[in-house]
Amino acid sequence: MSFLDLPPLHRAAGLIRLPGSKSISNRTLLLAALAAGDTEIHDLLDSDDTRVMLASLRQLGIDIAPIGPDSYRVKGAGGVFPVKEASLFLGNAGTAFRPLTAALALAGGRYTLSGVPRMHERPIGDLVDGLRQIGAAVDYLENPGYPPLTLQPAAIRLDRPIRVRGDVSSQFLTALLMALPLSGQAAVIEMSTELISKPYIEITLNLMARFGVKVERQGWERFSISAGQRYRSPGTIHVEGDASSASYFLAAGAIGGGPVRVEGVGRDSIQGDVAFAAALEAMGARIEMGANWMEARSPAHGKLKAFDLDLNHIPDAAMTLAVAALFADGPCTLRNIASWRVKETDRIAAMAAELRKVGATVEEDADFIRVVPPASLTPSASIATYDDHRMAMCLSLAALGGVPVRILEPECVAKTFPDYFERYAEVTAPVIAIDGPSASGKGTVAARVATTLGYHMLDSGALYRLTALAARKAGVAWEDEAAVAAIAAALPAEFEGERILLSGEEVSEAIRSEEMGDGASKVAALPAVRAALLARQRAYRRWPGLVADGRDMGSVVFPWAECKVFLTASAEARAERRHKQLIAKGVPAKITPLLQDLRERDARDTARSVAPLQKCAEAELLDTSNLSIEQAVAAVLGCARERIH
Ligand SMILES: Nc1ncnc2c1ncn2[C@@H]1O[C@H](COP(=O)(O)OP(=O)(O)OP(=O)(O)O)[C@@H](O)[C@H]1O
Ligand SMILES: Nc1ccn([C@H]2C[C@H](O)[C@@H](COP(=O)(O)O)O2)c(=O)n1
């Protein structure tokens, strides 16, 4: 069985650009396919569930072309699927299965829809009942009330309101709402029970409106669509970041100190799960929010507070609260979450079982769960994930209790967040940032510290040197900001141990020349080049930790680094070191021009407008003019031991 061992984590701080929202991605794909005209969709989520929807729509004859990273052009079929007979396999993607069932029931073709075994255990009877009321020919292929399904052409009549239950899944209502405009007739849906997860219906109505179809809503009991409304492409749609995925990072910030900032959702979001931030705030976490971002930090004093909340409106993000409860100052109760029982797994039972493994006392019932946090978490729990992405992501937060945690079958996160664990490491792995001027010994010291601690290493100067070399090879002037930035953004560089490759060619020595050092300093002064290399540098932050050396590691790239060192030495000592280094390599060199060159480089690196070389207030100053390498290494290790838990 596959597994991932998370190390004990003590702190979370950093910045995450969220993947696209699953709910918005799959709704938008379907609406774009049903609309008249072409739609460009940008920032689409790339995950198992969206791949299922893309593949199904293509199978149904919809022309969908990639036009860039996470961007597609969908040629709308104007409400008529070109393919009239198909057998679709929809995995465990509820956001594909339910809406496609309704849309295909009105499409006048012969279709079968099936999924993985768990999908065949997830109820769909309420939706089928609703479709049958309007004359749709939908039949169960195995067990009544559950997929797989078969659909046949039928005459659709909308002469009476459709009565549908809303207390098992709001996706049934979403599916009907999105499909009914295909009939061209006036349609009315009346809820026969209380509707759960209302914010998901708001997403549906919002997106339908963007595609030109207006739904009149009377409370949450009755929905009307007037006759003759057709989907029309809005032209371009940008998918927001996923608010449910944001919950793991916000919780990490609330548990592990923070700040953890997520970009892609914020105050202007159409997703109900942004309300998760309010629940964290109720626990005492400090939350800040902008139009398109949210940020969480631990309470100013003491632990997170216990809670007793009705979480019906945020069923997915509520799972994250169940794990945050491990860090609360008392028992926490999550109410009105019966829908958890029919999700990817029975999430109430699964959550209870796994929280017990890390030491919590858990009480569960049909629609609530109560978590009593332990005094300290049980180390080395093996967490089962039930082929449920959210179980894996939520339970990863337990490691923030300073205990190792094993996540079994971690690949299940691919359903909505394929690189979740890499991103989680980017806010939780400890960082030692070593900045300083040229030839101060940063690289030498950083490499030895990394080896001693078993940490990863980032030589950020090498990226600027590689950019300068790549520009030279491409005949691009080092002053040409836009062209050099384009090179930096797509830098074909690989690091294989000591070997550095550019487009497959070894350049380990070539980038170390004084000329490339000078070129690096010049391209590094260009803001667009620095911006192009920022995310790439941050991606080096991996468990168990990172030692990063450069000029702006502590100030810009890793401002959250636990341990920051400003390593320096007098210009004379540095010129002498560089001289020795070059002579040892058999490169002829003279002290005076080296000293002159170092001073010029210092001046340029210090005076530039973006990310200048400077000592941050919180960085430890280490002057190595009169220190041996061993003494310098010992000093940095001392700082790391003191500042990293
Ligand atoms: N106390 C010391 N600490 C670190 N390095 C030292 C020390 N004394 C001598 N050196 C030597 O100084 C030389 C320059 O070190 P290094 O290349 O690590 O510097 P750097 O700051 O990374 O330079 P650059 O920024 O130009 O890459 C190396 O040959 C190293 O062995
Ligand atoms: N984080 C960094 C790293 C390097 N640079 C620039 C400035 C240096 O002159 C040049 C080469 O770096 P070195 O290999 O000597 O460490 O790259 C920077 O601006 N920011």
Short mmCIF file of N, CA and C in Angstrom, two decimals, residues 3-13 16 249 252 392-393 395-400 403-407 410 413 419-431 450 453-457 538-547 562 644:
data_model
loop_
_atom_site.label_atom_id
_atom_site.label_comp_id
_atom_site.label_asym_id
_atom_site.label_seq_id
_atom_site.Cartn_x
_atom_site.Cartn_y
_atom_site.Cartn_z
N PHE A 3 2.11 5.06 0.74
CA PHE A 3 1.94 5.98 1.89
C PHE A 3 2.89 7.15 1.76
N LEU A 4 2.60 8.19 2.54
CA LEU A 4 3.47 9.35 2.61
C LEU A 4 3.69 9.66 4.09
N ASP A 5 4.95 9.73 4.50
CA ASP A 5 5.24 10.06 5.90
C ASP A 5 5.44 11.55 6.03
N LEU A 6 4.58 12.18 6.81
CA LEU A 6 4.75 13.61 7.09
C LEU A 6 5.62 13.74 8.32
N PRO A 7 6.62 14.63 8.28
CA PRO A 7 7.44 14.81 9.47
C PRO A 7 6.66 15.60 10.53
N PRO A 8 7.14 15.60 11.77
CA PRO A 8 6.48 16.46 12.77
C PRO A 8 6.58 17.90 12.29
N LEU A 9 5.49 18.62 12.30
CA LEU A 9 5.50 20.02 11.84
C LEU A 9 5.17 20.93 13.02
N HIS A 10 5.81 22.07 13.02
CA HIS A 10 5.64 22.95 14.18
C HIS A 10 5.13 24.33 13.80
N ARG A 11 5.26 24.65 12.51
CA ARG A 11 4.89 26.01 12.13
C ARG A 11 4.39 26.02 10.69
N ALA A 12 3.46 26.89 10.41
CA ALA A 12 2.99 27.07 9.04
C ALA A 12 2.96 28.56 8.74
N ALA A 13 3.61 28.92 7.65
CA ALA A 13 3.58 30.31 7.19
C ALA A 13 3.99 30.31 5.73
N ILE A 16 0.13 30.59 -0.88
CA ILE A 16 -0.28 29.54 -1.83
C ILE A 16 -1.20 30.13 -2.87
N PHE A 249 -5.15 25.28 4.04
CA PHE A 249 -4.05 26.22 4.26
C PHE A 249 -4.42 27.26 5.32
N ALA A 252 -4.08 25.58 8.50
CA ALA A 252 -2.65 25.43 8.85
C ALA A 252 -2.14 26.72 9.47
N ALA A 392 -7.55 12.81 3.16
CA ALA A 392 -6.08 12.92 3.12
C ALA A 392 -5.63 14.34 3.43
N MET A 393 -6.29 15.30 2.82
CA MET A 393 -5.83 16.69 3.00
C MET A 393 -6.09 17.18 4.43
N LEU A 395 -6.51 15.43 7.24
CA LEU A 395 -5.75 14.75 8.30
C LEU A 395 -4.26 15.11 8.24
N SER A 396 -3.80 15.64 7.10
CA SER A 396 -2.39 16.06 7.03
C SER A 396 -2.12 17.16 8.06
N LEU A 397 -3.18 17.86 8.47
CA LEU A 397 -3.01 18.96 9.44
C LEU A 397 -2.61 18.43 10.82
N ALA A 398 -2.88 17.15 11.07
CA ALA A 398 -2.54 16.60 12.39
C ALA A 398 -1.04 16.68 12.66
N ALA A 399 -0.22 16.63 11.58
CA ALA A 399 1.24 16.69 11.77
C ALA A 399 1.65 18.01 12.42
N LEU A 400 0.80 19.04 12.31
CA LEU A 400 1.13 20.33 12.94
C LEU A 400 1.09 20.24 14.46
N VAL A 403 3.82 15.93 15.55
CA VAL A 403 3.97 14.47 15.54
C VAL A 403 4.09 13.98 14.10
N PRO A 404 4.87 12.91 13.88
CA PRO A 404 4.88 12.34 12.54
C PRO A 404 3.54 11.67 12.25
N VAL A 405 3.11 11.77 11.01
CA VAL A 405 1.82 11.19 10.60
C VAL A 405 2.04 10.46 9.28
N ARG A 406 1.50 9.26 9.18
CA ARG A 406 1.57 8.53 7.90
C ARG A 406 0.22 8.62 7.21
N ILE A 407 0.23 9.12 5.97
CA ILE A 407 -1.01 9.20 5.18
C ILE A 407 -0.99 8.03 4.19
N PRO A 410 -1.92 8.37 -0.41
CA PRO A 410 -2.05 9.83 -0.51
C PRO A 410 -2.43 10.31 -1.91
N VAL A 413 -5.57 12.50 -3.42
CA VAL A 413 -5.76 13.96 -3.53
C VAL A 413 -5.89 14.41 -4.98
N ASP A 419 -1.25 18.28 -6.60
CA ASP A 419 0.05 18.54 -5.95
C ASP A 419 -0.15 19.10 -4.53
N TYR A 420 -1.20 18.63 -3.87
CA TYR A 420 -1.50 19.15 -2.53
C TYR A 420 -0.30 19.03 -1.57
N PHE A 421 0.32 17.87 -1.51
CA PHE A 421 1.36 17.68 -0.49
C PHE A 421 2.60 18.55 -0.77
N GLU A 422 2.91 18.76 -2.04
CA GLU A 422 4.03 19.66 -2.37
C GLU A 422 3.70 21.08 -1.90
N ARG A 423 2.45 21.49 -2.14
CA ARG A 423 2.05 22.85 -1.73
C ARG A 423 2.00 22.95 -0.19
N TYR A 424 1.57 21.88 0.45
CA TYR A 424 1.50 21.90 1.92
C TYR A 424 2.92 22.04 2.50
N ALA A 425 3.88 21.35 1.87
CA ALA A 425 5.27 21.48 2.31
C ALA A 425 5.75 22.92 2.13
N GLU A 426 5.23 23.59 1.10
CA GLU A 426 5.67 24.97 0.84
C GLU A 426 5.23 25.95 1.92
N VAL A 427 4.32 25.55 2.79
CA VAL A 427 3.99 26.44 3.90
C VAL A 427 4.41 25.86 5.26
N THR A 428 4.92 24.64 5.27
CA THR A 428 5.23 24.04 6.57
C THR A 428 6.70 23.62 6.76
N ALA A 429 7.45 23.44 5.66
CA ALA A 429 8.84 23.02 5.83
C ALA A 429 9.66 24.19 6.40
N PRO A 430 10.52 23.91 7.40
CA PRO A 430 11.33 25.01 7.95
C PRO A 430 12.36 25.51 6.93
N VAL A 431 12.66 26.80 7.02
CA VAL A 431 13.60 27.41 6.06
C VAL A 431 14.71 28.14 6.82
N ALA A 450 23.11 22.36 5.13
CA ALA A 450 22.07 21.48 4.54
C ALA A 450 22.47 20.02 4.72
N LEU A 453 22.00 18.90 8.39
CA LEU A 453 20.60 18.75 8.83
C LEU A 453 19.78 17.82 7.94
N GLY A 454 20.36 17.41 6.82
CA GLY A 454 19.60 16.58 5.87
C GLY A 454 18.55 17.40 5.13
N TYR A 455 18.77 18.71 5.01
CA TYR A 455 17.82 19.60 4.35
C TYR A 455 18.12 19.70 2.85
N HIS A 456 17.15 20.22 2.12
CA HIS A 456 17.36 20.55 0.72
C HIS A 456 18.11 21.87 0.64
N MET A 457 18.56 22.19 -0.57
CA MET A 457 19.40 23.38 -0.72
C MET A 457 18.96 24.15 -1.96
N ARG A 538 10.38 29.36 -4.53
CA ARG A 538 9.55 28.93 -3.38
C ARG A 538 9.25 27.44 -3.44
N ALA A 539 9.20 26.90 -4.65
CA ALA A 539 8.89 25.47 -4.79
C ALA A 539 10.01 24.58 -4.25
N TYR A 540 11.17 25.19 -3.94
CA TYR A 540 12.25 24.39 -3.33
C TYR A 540 11.97 24.06 -1.87
N ARG A 541 10.98 24.72 -1.31
CA ARG A 541 10.68 24.49 0.12
C ARG A 541 9.99 23.14 0.27
N ARG A 542 10.77 22.19 0.75
CA ARG A 542 10.26 20.81 0.88
C ARG A 542 10.68 20.26 2.23
N TRP A 543 9.99 19.21 2.66
CA TRP A 543 10.37 18.56 3.91
C TRP A 543 11.66 17.79 3.72
N PRO A 544 12.52 17.62 4.71
CA PRO A 544 12.32 18.09 6.08
C PRO A 544 12.68 19.57 6.28
N GLY A 545 13.28 20.23 5.27
CA GLY A 545 13.58 21.64 5.42
C GLY A 545 14.45 22.11 4.28
N LEU A 546 14.67 23.41 4.24
CA LEU A 546 15.42 24.02 3.14
C LEU A 546 16.44 25.01 3.67
N VAL A 547 17.66 24.96 3.09
CA VAL A 547 18.62 26.03 3.30
C VAL A 547 18.72 26.78 1.98
N GLU A 562 12.15 30.72 9.44
CA GLU A 562 12.34 30.70 10.89
C GLU A 562 13.70 31.27 11.26
N ILE A 644 14.50 27.07 15.08
CA ILE A 644 13.59 26.07 14.52
C ILE A 644 13.29 25.10 15.63
#
